[in-house]
Coordinates of N, CA and C in Angstrom, one line a residue:
V1 N -20.5 24.1 23.4 CA -21.0 23.0 22.7 C -20.5 21.7 23.3
K2 N -21.4 20.8 23.6 CA -21.0 19.5 24.2 C -20.6 18.5 23.1
I3 N -19.4 18.0 23.2 CA -18.9 17.0 22.3 C -18.7 15.7 23.0
N4 N -19.4 14.7 22.5 CA -19.3 13.4 23.2 C -18.0 12.7 22.8
R5 N -17.7 11.6 23.5 CA -16.5 10.8 23.3 C -16.4 10.3 21.8
E6 N -17.5 9.8 21.3 CA -17.5 9.2 20.0 C -17.1 10.2 18.9
T7 N -17.6 11.4 19.0 CA -17.2 12.5 18.1 C -15.8 12.8 18.2
T8 N -15.3 12.9 19.4 CA -13.8 13.3 19.6 C -12.9 12.2 19.0
V9 N -13.3 10.9 19.2 CA -12.5 9.8 18.7 C -12.5 9.9 17.2
S10 N -13.7 10.1 16.6 CA -13.8 10.2 15.1 C -12.9 11.2 14.5
W11 N -12.8 12.4 15.2 CA -12.0 13.5 14.7 C -10.5 13.1 14.9
A12 N -10.2 12.5 16.0 CA -8.8 12.1 16.3 C -8.3 11.1 15.2
L13 N -9.2 10.2 14.8 CA -8.8 9.2 13.8 C -8.8 9.8 12.4
A14 N -9.7 10.8 12.1 CA -9.7 11.4 10.8 C -8.6 12.3 10.5
S15 N -8.0 12.9 11.5 CA -7.0 13.9 11.3 C -5.7 13.3 10.6
P16 N -5.1 12.2 11.2 CA -4.0 11.6 10.5 C -4.3 11.1 9.1
F17 N -5.6 10.6 8.9 CA -6.0 10.1 7.6 C -6.0 11.3 6.6
L18 N -6.4 12.5 7.0 CA -6.4 13.6 6.1 C -5.0 14.1 5.8
L19 N -4.1 14.0 6.8 CA -2.7 14.4 6.7 C -2.0 13.5 5.7
L20 N -2.3 12.2 5.8 CA -1.8 11.2 4.9 C -2.2 11.5 3.4
A21 N -3.4 11.8 3.2 CA -3.9 12.1 1.9 C -3.2 13.3 1.3
L22 N -2.9 14.3 2.1 CA -2.2 15.5 1.7 C -0.8 15.2 1.3
L23 N -0.1 14.4 2.1 CA 1.3 14.1 1.8 C 1.4 13.1 0.6
L24 N 0.4 12.5 0.2 CA 0.5 11.6 -1.0 C 0.3 12.3 -2.3
C25 N 0.0 13.6 -2.2 CA -0.1 14.3 -3.5 C 1.2 14.9 -3.8
H26 N 2.0 14.2 -4.6 CA 3.3 14.6 -5.0 C 3.8 14.0 -6.3
S27 N 4.8 14.5 -6.8 CA 5.4 13.9 -8.0 C 6.3 12.7 -7.7
W28 N 6.6 11.9 -8.6 CA 7.5 10.8 -8.4 C 9.0 11.3 -8.2
F29 N 9.6 11.0 -7.1 CA 10.9 11.6 -6.8 C 12.0 10.6 -6.6
G30 N 11.7 9.3 -6.6 CA 12.7 8.3 -6.4 C 12.9 7.4 -7.6
P31 N 14.0 6.6 -7.6 CA 14.3 5.7 -8.8 C 13.6 4.4 -8.7
D32 N 13.1 4.0 -7.6 CA 12.5 2.6 -7.4 C 11.5 2.3 -8.5
I33 N 10.5 3.1 -8.6 CA 9.4 2.8 -9.5 C 9.9 2.6 -11.0
W34 N 11.0 3.3 -11.4 CA 11.4 3.2 -12.7 C 12.1 1.8 -13.0
Y35 N 12.9 1.4 -12.0 CA 13.6 0.1 -12.3 C 12.6 -1.1 -12.1
H36 N 11.5 -0.9 -11.3 CA 10.5 -1.9 -11.2 C 9.7 -2.0 -12.5
L37 N 9.4 -0.8 -13.1 CA 8.7 -0.8 -14.4 C 9.6 -1.4 -15.5
T38 N 10.9 -1.2 -15.4 CA 11.8 -1.8 -16.4 C 11.8 -3.3 -16.2
W39 N 11.9 -3.7 -15.0 CA 11.9 -5.2 -14.7 C 10.6 -5.8 -15.1
G40 N 9.5 -5.1 -14.9 CA 8.1 -5.6 -15.2 C 8.0 -5.8 -16.7
R41 N 8.6 -4.8 -17.5 CA 8.6 -5.0 -19.0 C 9.4 -6.2 -19.4
S42 N 10.5 -6.4 -18.7 CA 11.4 -7.5 -19.0 C 10.7 -8.8 -18.7
L43 N 9.9 -8.9 -17.6 CA 9.2 -10.1 -17.3 C 8.1 -10.4 -18.3
V44 N 7.4 -9.4 -18.7 CA 6.3 -9.6 -19.6 C 6.8 -10.0 -21.0
E45 N 7.9 -9.3 -21.5 CA 8.4 -9.6 -22.8 C 9.1 -10.9 -22.9
N46 N 9.7 -11.4 -21.8 CA 10.4 -12.6 -21.9 C 9.7 -13.8 -21.2
L47 N 8.5 -13.5 -20.7 CA 7.7 -14.6 -20.0 C 8.6 -15.3 -18.9
S48 N 9.1 -14.5 -18.1 CA 10.1 -15.0 -17.0 C 9.8 -14.4 -15.7
F49 N 10.2 -15.0 -14.6 CA 10.0 -14.4 -13.3 C 11.2 -13.6 -12.9
L50 N 12.3 -13.8 -13.6 CA 13.6 -13.0 -13.4 C 13.8 -12.1 -14.5
P51 N 14.1 -10.8 -14.2 CA 14.4 -9.9 -15.3 C 15.7 -10.2 -16.0
T52 N 15.8 -9.9 -17.3 CA 17.0 -10.1 -18.0 C 17.9 -8.9 -18.1
T53 N 17.4 -7.8 -17.4 CA 18.2 -6.6 -17.4 C 18.4 -6.1 -16.0
R54 N 19.5 -5.4 -15.7 CA 19.7 -4.8 -14.4 C 19.8 -3.2 -14.5
V55 N 19.1 -2.7 -15.5 CA 19.1 -1.3 -15.7 C 18.6 -0.5 -14.4
L56 N 19.3 0.5 -14.1 CA 19.1 1.4 -12.9 C 19.4 0.7 -11.6
L57 N 19.7 -0.6 -11.5 CA 20.0 -1.2 -10.2 C 20.8 -2.4 -10.5
V58 N 21.9 -2.5 -9.8 CA 22.8 -3.6 -9.9 C 22.9 -4.3 -8.5
Q59 N 22.4 -5.5 -8.5 CA 22.4 -6.3 -7.2 C 22.3 -7.8 -7.6
P60 N 22.8 -8.7 -6.7 CA 22.7 -10.1 -7.0 C 21.2 -10.5 -7.1
I61 N 20.9 -11.1 -8.1 CA 19.5 -11.5 -8.3 C 19.4 -13.1 -8.4
Y62 N 18.9 -13.6 -7.3 CA 18.6 -15.1 -7.3 C 17.2 -15.4 -7.0
A63 N 16.5 -14.3 -6.6 CA 15.0 -14.5 -6.3 C 14.4 -13.1 -6.5
N64 N 13.5 -13.0 -7.4 CA 12.8 -11.7 -7.6 C 11.5 -11.7 -6.8
M65 N 11.6 -11.2 -5.6 CA 10.4 -11.3 -4.7 C 9.3 -10.3 -5.2
Y66 N 9.6 -9.4 -6.1 CA 8.7 -8.4 -6.6 C 8.0 -8.7 -7.9
W67 N 8.1 -9.9 -8.4 CA 7.7 -10.1 -9.8 C 6.2 -9.8 -10.0
L68 N 5.4 -10.2 -9.0 CA 3.9 -9.9 -9.2 C 3.6 -8.4 -9.2
F69 N 4.3 -7.7 -8.3 CA 4.1 -6.2 -8.2 C 4.6 -5.6 -9.5
Q70 N 5.7 -6.0 -10.0 CA 6.3 -5.5 -11.2 C 5.4 -5.7 -12.5
I71 N 4.9 -6.9 -12.6 CA 4.0 -7.1 -13.7 C 2.7 -6.3 -13.6
F72 N 2.2 -6.2 -12.4 CA 0.9 -5.5 -12.2 C 1.1 -4.0 -12.5
V73 N 2.1 -3.4 -11.9 CA 2.4 -2.0 -12.1 C 2.7 -1.7 -13.5
Y74 N 3.5 -2.5 -14.2 CA 3.8 -2.3 -15.6 C 2.5 -2.3 -16.4
G75 N 1.6 -3.3 -16.1 CA 0.4 -3.3 -16.9 C -0.5 -2.1 -16.7
L76 N -0.5 -1.5 -15.4 CA -1.2 -0.3 -15.2 C -0.6 0.9 -15.9
M77 N 0.7 0.9 -15.9 CA 1.5 2.0 -16.6 C 1.1 1.9 -18.1
K78 N 1.1 0.8 -18.7 CA 0.7 0.7 -20.1 C -0.7 1.1 -20.4
L79 N -1.6 0.8 -19.4 CA -3.0 1.1 -19.5 C -3.4 2.6 -19.3
G80 N -2.8 3.2 -18.2 CA -3.2 4.5 -17.9 C -2.1 5.5 -17.5
G81 N -0.8 5.1 -17.7 CA 0.3 6.0 -17.5 C 0.5 6.3 -16.0
I82 N 1.2 7.4 -15.8 CA 1.6 7.8 -14.4 C 0.4 8.1 -13.6
V83 N -0.7 8.6 -14.2 CA -1.9 9.0 -13.4 C -2.5 7.8 -12.8
L84 N -2.6 6.7 -13.6 CA -3.3 5.5 -13.0 C -2.5 4.9 -12.0
V85 N -1.2 4.8 -12.2 CA -0.3 4.2 -11.2 C -0.3 5.0 -9.9
S86 N -0.3 6.3 -10.0 CA -0.3 7.2 -8.8 C -1.6 7.0 -8.1
A87 N -2.7 6.9 -8.9 CA -4.0 6.7 -8.2 C -4.1 5.3 -7.5
L88 N -3.4 4.3 -8.0 CA -3.3 3.0 -7.3 C -2.6 3.2 -6.0
F89 N -1.5 3.9 -5.9 CA -0.8 4.0 -4.7 C -1.6 4.9 -3.7
L90 N -2.3 5.9 -4.2 CA -3.1 6.7 -3.3 C -4.2 5.8 -2.7
G91 N -4.8 5.0 -3.5 CA -5.9 4.1 -3.0 C -5.4 3.1 -2.0
L92 N -4.2 2.5 -2.3 CA -3.6 1.5 -1.4 C -3.3 2.1 0.0
W93 N -2.7 3.3 0.0 CA -2.4 4.0 1.3 C -3.7 4.3 2.0
M94 N -4.7 4.7 1.3 CA -6.0 5.0 2.0 C -6.6 3.7 2.6
A95 N -6.4 2.6 1.8 CA -6.9 1.3 2.4 C -6.1 0.9 3.6
V96 N -4.8 1.1 3.6 CA -4.0 0.8 4.8 C -4.5 1.6 6.0
A97 N -4.7 2.9 5.7 CA -5.1 3.8 6.8 C -6.4 3.4 7.3
Y98 N -7.4 3.0 6.4 CA -8.7 2.6 6.9 C -8.6 1.4 7.7
L99 N -7.9 0.4 7.3 CA -7.8 -0.9 8.0 C -7.2 -0.7 9.4
W100 N -6.1 0.2 9.4 CA -5.5 0.4 10.7 C -6.4 1.2 11.7
L101 N -7.0 2.2 11.2 CA -7.8 3.1 12.1 C -9.1 2.3 12.4
R102 N -9.6 1.4 11.6 CA -10.7 0.5 11.9 C -10.4 -0.4 13.1
E103 N -9.2 -0.9 13.1 CA -8.8 -1.8 14.2 C -8.6 -1.0 15.5
V104 N -8.0 0.2 15.3 CA -7.7 1.1 16.4 C -9.0 1.6 17.1
Q105 N -10.0 1.9 16.3 CA -11.3 2.4 16.9 C -12.0 1.4 17.7
A106 N -11.7 0.1 17.4 CA -12.3 -1.0 18.2 C -11.5 -1.4 19.4
S107 N -10.3 -0.8 19.6 CA -9.5 -1.1 20.7 C -9.8 -0.3 21.9
R108 N -9.1 -0.6 23.0 CA -9.3 0.1 24.3 C -8.7 1.5 24.3
S109 N -7.7 1.7 23.4 CA -7.0 3.0 23.4 C -7.0 3.6 22.0
P110 N -8.1 4.1 21.5 CA -8.2 4.6 20.1 C -7.3 5.9 20.0
F111 N -7.2 6.7 21.0 CA -6.4 7.9 20.9 C -4.9 7.6 20.8
F112 N -4.5 6.6 21.5 CA -3.1 6.1 21.4 C -2.8 5.6 20.0
G113 N -3.8 4.8 19.5 CA -3.6 4.3 18.1 C -3.6 5.4 17.1
A114 N -4.4 6.4 17.2 CA -4.3 7.5 16.3 C -3.0 8.3 16.4
L115 N -2.5 8.5 17.6 CA -1.2 9.1 17.8 C -0.1 8.3 17.2
L116 N -0.2 7.0 17.3 CA 0.8 6.1 16.8 C 0.8 6.1 15.3
F117 N -0.3 6.2 14.7 CA -0.4 6.3 13.2 C 0.1 7.6 12.7
L118 N -0.2 8.7 13.5 CA 0.3 10.0 13.2 C 1.9 10.0 13.2
A119 N 2.4 9.3 14.2 CA 3.9 9.2 14.3 C 4.5 8.5 13.1
F120 N 3.7 7.4 12.7 CA 4.2 6.7 11.5 C 4.2 7.6 10.3
I121 N 3.2 8.4 10.1 CA 3.1 9.3 8.9 C 4.3 10.3 8.9
V122 N 4.6 10.8 10.1 CA 5.7 11.8 10.2 C 7.0 11.1 9.9
C123 N 7.2 9.9 10.5 CA 8.5 9.2 10.3 C 8.7 8.6 8.9
A124 N 7.6 8.2 8.3 CA 7.7 7.4 7.1 C 7.3 8.2 5.8
Q125 N 7.2 9.5 5.9 CA 6.7 10.3 4.8 C 7.6 10.2 3.6
L126 N 8.9 10.0 3.8 CA 9.8 9.9 2.7 C 9.6 8.5 1.9
R127 N 8.8 7.6 2.5 CA 8.6 6.4 1.9 C 7.3 6.4 1.1
F128 N 6.6 7.6 1.0 CA 5.4 7.7 0.3 C 5.6 7.9 -1.2
E129 N 6.5 7.2 -1.7 CA 6.7 7.2 -3.2 C 6.2 5.9 -3.7
A130 N 6.2 5.8 -5.0 CA 5.7 4.5 -5.6 C 6.7 3.4 -5.4
R131 N 6.5 2.7 -4.3 CA 7.4 1.5 -4.0 C 6.6 0.3 -3.7
P132 N 7.1 -0.9 -3.9 CA 6.4 -2.1 -3.7 C 6.1 -2.4 -2.2
E133 N 6.8 -1.7 -1.3 CA 6.5 -2.0 0.1 C 5.1 -1.6 0.6
I134 N 4.4 -0.8 -0.2 CA 3.1 -0.4 0.1 C 2.2 -1.7 0.3
F135 N 2.5 -2.7 -0.6 CA 1.8 -3.9 -0.5 C 2.1 -4.7 0.8
S136 N 3.3 -4.5 1.4 CA 3.6 -5.1 2.6 C 2.7 -4.5 3.7
Y137 N 2.6 -3.2 3.7 CA 1.7 -2.5 4.7 C 0.3 -2.9 4.6
L138 N -0.2 -3.1 3.3 CA -1.5 -3.5 3.0 C -1.8 -4.9 3.5
F139 N -0.9 -5.8 3.1 CA -1.1 -7.2 3.5 C -1.0 -7.4 5.0
L140 N -0.1 -6.7 5.6 CA 0.1 -6.8 7.1 C -1.2 -6.4 7.8
A141 N -1.8 -5.2 7.3 CA -3.0 -4.8 7.9 C -4.1 -5.7 7.6
L142 N -4.2 -6.3 6.4 CA -5.2 -7.3 6.1 C -5.1 -8.6 7.0
E143 N -3.9 -9.0 7.2 CA -3.7 -10.2 8.0 C -4.1 -10.0 9.5
I144 N -3.7 -8.8 10.0 CA -4.1 -8.4 11.3 C -5.6 -8.4 11.5
T145 N -6.2 -7.8 10.5 CA -7.7 -7.7 10.5 C -8.3 -9.1 10.5
L146 N -7.8 -10.0 9.6 CA -8.3 -11.4 9.5 C -8.1 -12.1 10.8
L147 N -6.9 -12.0 11.3 CA -6.5 -12.8 12.5 C -7.4 -12.3 13.7
S148 N -7.7 -11.0 13.8 CA -8.5 -10.5 14.9 C -9.9 -11.1 14.8
Q149 N -10.3 -11.6 13.7 CA -11.7 -12.2 13.6 C -11.7 -13.7 14.0
L150 N -10.6 -14.2 14.3 CA -10.5 -15.6 14.8 C -10.6 -15.7 16.3
N151 N -11.3 -16.8 16.7 CA -11.5 -17.1 18.1 C -10.8 -18.4 18.4
L152 N -9.7 -18.4 19.0 CA -9.0 -19.7 19.2 C -9.7 -20.6 20.1
E153 N -10.7 -20.2 20.8 CA -11.5 -21.0 21.7 C -12.5 -21.8 20.9
K154 N -12.7 -21.4 19.6 CA -13.7 -22.1 18.8 C -13.0 -22.7 17.6
K155 N -13.8 -23.4 16.8 CA -13.3 -24.0 15.6 C -12.9 -22.9 14.6
L156 N -11.8 -23.1 13.9 CA -11.3 -22.0 13.0 C -12.3 -22.0 11.8
A157 N -12.6 -20.7 11.4 CA -13.5 -20.5 10.2 C -12.7 -20.7 9.0
K158 N -13.0 -21.7 8.1 CA -12.3 -22.0 6.9 C -12.2 -20.8 6.0
P159 N -13.2 -20.1 5.7 CA -13.1 -18.9 4.8 C -12.0 -17.9 5.3
I160 N -11.9 -17.7 6.6 CA -11.0 -16.7 7.1 C -9.6 -17.3 7.0
V161 N -9.4 -18.6 7.3 CA -8.1 -19.2 7.2 C -7.7 -19.2 5.7
G162 N -8.6 -19.5 4.8 CA -8.3 -19.5 3.4 C -7.9 -18.1 2.9
A163 N -8.5 -17.1 3.4 CA -8.2 -15.7 3.1 C -6.8 -15.3 3.6
I164 N -6.5 -15.8 4.8 CA -5.1 -15.6 5.4 C -4.1 -16.2 4.5
F165 N -4.3 -17.4 4.1 CA -3.4 -18.1 3.2 C -3.2 -17.4 1.9
L166 N -4.3 -16.9 1.3 CA -4.2 -16.2 0.0 C -3.5 -14.9 0.1
V167 N -3.7 -14.2 1.2 CA -3.0 -12.9 1.4 C -1.5 -13.1 1.5
Q168 N -1.2 -14.2 2.3 CA 0.2 -14.5 2.5 C 0.9 -14.9 1.2
I169 N 0.2 -15.6 0.3 CA 0.8 -15.9 -1.0 C 1.0 -14.7 -1.9
L170 N 0.0 -13.8 -1.9 CA 0.2 -12.5 -2.7 C 1.3 -11.7 -2.1
W171 N 1.4 -11.7 -0.8 CA 2.5 -10.9 -0.1 C 3.9 -11.4 -0.5
T172 N 4.0 -12.8 -0.5 CA 5.3 -13.4 -0.7 C 5.8 -13.1 -2.1
N173 N 4.9 -12.8 -3.1 CA 5.3 -12.6 -4.4 C 5.3 -11.1 -4.8
C174 N 5.1 -10.2 -3.8 CA 5.1 -8.8 -4.0 C 6.3 -8.0 -3.4
H175 N 6.6 -8.5 -2.1 CA 7.6 -7.7 -1.4 C 8.3 -8.6 -0.3
G176 N 9.5 -8.2 0.0 CA 10.3 -9.0 0.9 C 9.9 -9.0 2.4
Y177 N 9.0 -8.0 2.7 CA 8.5 -8.0 4.1 C 7.5 -9.1 4.4
F178 N 7.3 -10.0 3.4 CA 6.4 -11.1 3.6 C 6.7 -12.0 4.9
A179 N 8.0 -11.9 5.3 CA 8.5 -12.6 6.4 C 7.7 -12.2 7.7
L180 N 7.1 -11.0 7.7 CA 6.4 -10.6 8.9 C 5.1 -11.4 9.0
G181 N 4.6 -12.0 8.0 CA 3.4 -12.8 8.1 C 3.5 -14.0 9.0
P182 N 4.5 -14.9 8.8 CA 4.7 -16.0 9.7 C 5.0 -15.5 11.1
L183 N 5.7 -14.3 11.2 CA 6.0 -13.8 12.6 C 4.7 -13.4 13.3
L184 N 3.6 -13.1 12.6 CA 2.3 -12.9 13.2 C 1.8 -14.2 13.9
G185 N 2.1 -15.3 13.1 CA 1.7 -16.6 13.7 C 2.6 -16.9 14.9
V186 N 3.8 -16.6 14.9 CA 4.7 -16.8 16.1 C 4.2 -15.9 17.3
A187 N 3.7 -14.7 17.0 CA 3.1 -13.9 18.0 C 1.9 -14.5 18.6
M188 N 1.1 -15.1 17.8 CA -0.1 -15.8 18.3 C 0.2 -17.0 19.2
V189 N 1.2 -17.8 18.8 CA 1.6 -18.9 19.7 C 2.2 -18.4 21.0
T190 N 3.1 -17.3 20.9 CA 3.7 -16.7 22.1 C 2.6 -16.2 23.0
A191 N 1.6 -15.6 22.5 CA 0.5 -15.0 23.3 C -0.2 -16.2 24.0
C192 N -0.4 -17.3 23.4 CA -1.1 -18.5 24.0 C -0.2 -19.0 25.2
I193 N 1.1 -19.0 25.0 CA 2.0 -19.4 26.0 C 2.0 -18.5 27.2
W194 N 2.0 -17.2 26.9 CA 2.0 -16.1 27.9 C 0.7 -16.2 28.7
E195 N -0.4 -16.4 28.0 CA -1.7 -16.4 28.7 C -2.0 -17.8 29.2
R196 N -1.1 -18.8 29.0 CA -1.3 -20.2 29.5 C -2.6 -20.8 28.9
R197 N -2.8 -20.5 27.6 CA -3.9 -21.1 26.9 C -3.4 -22.3 26.1
F198 N -3.3 -23.4 26.7 CA -2.8 -24.6 26.1 C -4.0 -25.4 25.6
G199 N -3.8 -26.6 25.1 CA -4.8 -27.4 24.5 C -5.2 -27.0 23.1
K200 N -6.5 -26.9 22.9 CA -7.0 -26.6 21.5 C -6.6 -25.2 21.1
P201 N -6.7 -24.1 22.0 CA -6.3 -22.8 21.5 C -4.8 -22.8 21.0
M202 N -3.9 -23.5 21.7 CA -2.5 -23.6 21.3 C -2.4 -24.3 19.9
I203 N -3.1 -25.4 19.8 CA -3.1 -26.2 18.6 C -3.6 -25.3 17.4
R204 N -4.6 -24.5 17.6 CA -5.1 -23.7 16.5 C -4.2 -22.5 16.2
A205 N -3.5 -22.0 17.2 CA -2.5 -21.0 17.0 C -1.4 -21.5 16.1
V206 N -0.9 -22.7 16.5 CA 0.1 -23.4 15.7 C -0.3 -23.6 14.3
M207 N -1.6 -24.0 14.1 CA -2.1 -24.2 12.7 C -2.1 -22.9 11.9
I208 N -2.4 -21.8 12.5 CA -2.4 -20.5 11.8 C -1.0 -20.2 11.4
F209 N 0.0 -20.4 12.3 CA 1.4 -20.2 12.0 C 1.8 -21.1 10.8
G210 N 1.3 -22.4 10.8 CA 1.6 -23.2 9.7 C 1.0 -22.8 8.4
V211 N -0.2 -22.2 8.4 CA -0.8 -21.7 7.2 C 0.0 -20.5 6.7
L212 N 0.4 -19.6 7.6 CA 1.2 -18.4 7.2 C 2.6 -18.8 6.6
L213 N 3.2 -19.8 7.3 CA 4.5 -20.3 6.8 C 4.4 -21.0 5.5
A214 N 3.4 -21.8 5.3 CA 3.2 -22.5 4.0 C 2.9 -21.5 2.9
G215 N 2.2 -20.4 3.2 CA 1.9 -19.4 2.1 C 3.2 -18.7 1.7
S216 N 4.1 -18.6 2.6 CA 5.4 -17.9 2.3 C 6.3 -18.7 1.4
F217 N 5.9 -19.9 1.1 CA 6.7 -20.8 0.2 C 6.1 -20.9 -1.1
V218 N 4.9 -20.4 -1.3 CA 4.2 -20.5 -2.6 C 4.7 -19.4 -3.5
S219 N 5.8 -19.7 -4.1 CA 6.5 -18.7 -5.0 C 7.2 -19.5 -6.0
P220 N 7.5 -18.9 -7.2 CA 8.3 -19.6 -8.2 C 9.7 -19.9 -7.7
F221 N 10.1 -19.2 -6.6 CA 11.5 -19.3 -6.0 C 11.5 -20.2 -4.8
G222 N 10.4 -20.5 -4.2 CA 10.4 -21.3 -3.0 C 11.3 -20.8 -1.9
W223 N 12.2 -21.6 -1.4 CA 13.1 -21.2 -0.3 C 14.0 -20.1 -0.7
E224 N 14.3 -19.9 -2.0 CA 15.1 -18.8 -2.4 C 14.6 -17.4 -1.9
S225 N 13.3 -17.3 -1.8 CA 12.7 -16.0 -1.4 C 13.1 -15.7 0.1
W226 N 13.1 -16.8 0.9 CA 13.6 -16.6 2.3 C 15.1 -16.3 2.3
R227 N 15.9 -16.9 1.4 CA 17.3 -16.7 1.4 C 17.6 -15.2 1.0
A228 N 16.7 -14.7 0.1 CA 16.8 -13.3 -0.2 C 16.6 -12.4 1.0
V229 N 15.5 -12.7 1.8 CA 15.2 -11.9 3.0 C 16.4 -11.9 3.9
F230 N 17.0 -13.1 4.2 CA 18.2 -13.1 5.1 C 19.3 -12.4 4.5
A231 N 19.5 -12.4 3.2 CA 20.6 -11.7 2.5 C 20.5 -10.2 2.7
Y232 N 19.3 -9.7 2.7 CA 19.1 -8.2 2.8 C 19.2 -7.8 4.3
T233 N 19.2 -8.7 5.2 CA 19.4 -8.3 6.6 C 20.8 -8.3 7.1
E234 N 21.7 -8.8 6.2 CA 23.1 -8.9 6.5 C 23.8 -7.5 6.5

């Protein structure tokens, strides 16, 4: 049976996707989701961005970077219980996989991209519990997808730039990995320098970096969110 390259690539990309779906079928085994739900209840009941309780987790709290995630997941828990929250995380991981494999399939090395994704699944399988970092993977994939649609040689499309700004704002208020967003802008500027694309392409790359950086400050805590990121890296 003759199998063309497109069919082979499709199977190569589908295999890690199916493995991911299989590994996501499990019970809740970590404490993270429970203290996030506890904090979410505290935020809703007290109409605050900072929880009034430290049940299940004791740490210095000067910026709650997870407040949007906590309120959202707590609302889902009230609405549909563990089943609905589990379905949310299954759907989010599938969305991340789709966005990644979609970009990989359009690249010059789809097989390498599929193998890289498979390596990620093997290495990160212990992180496949209900944790807020799933939103970081989702927003990172979304920003990469949006940035790939920009052509720095042409005028920036306002809808795409606006979408990038919105994604960065949501990311900033869901998880501490939001710092990766502005770093994508730094990568674009660095690529322009490396490729010696100065003039308007460089100006547009700097503008995108500015949009990502500005979105990272749209938070009830402002600069405190960045201070929290630096504190966790110590």
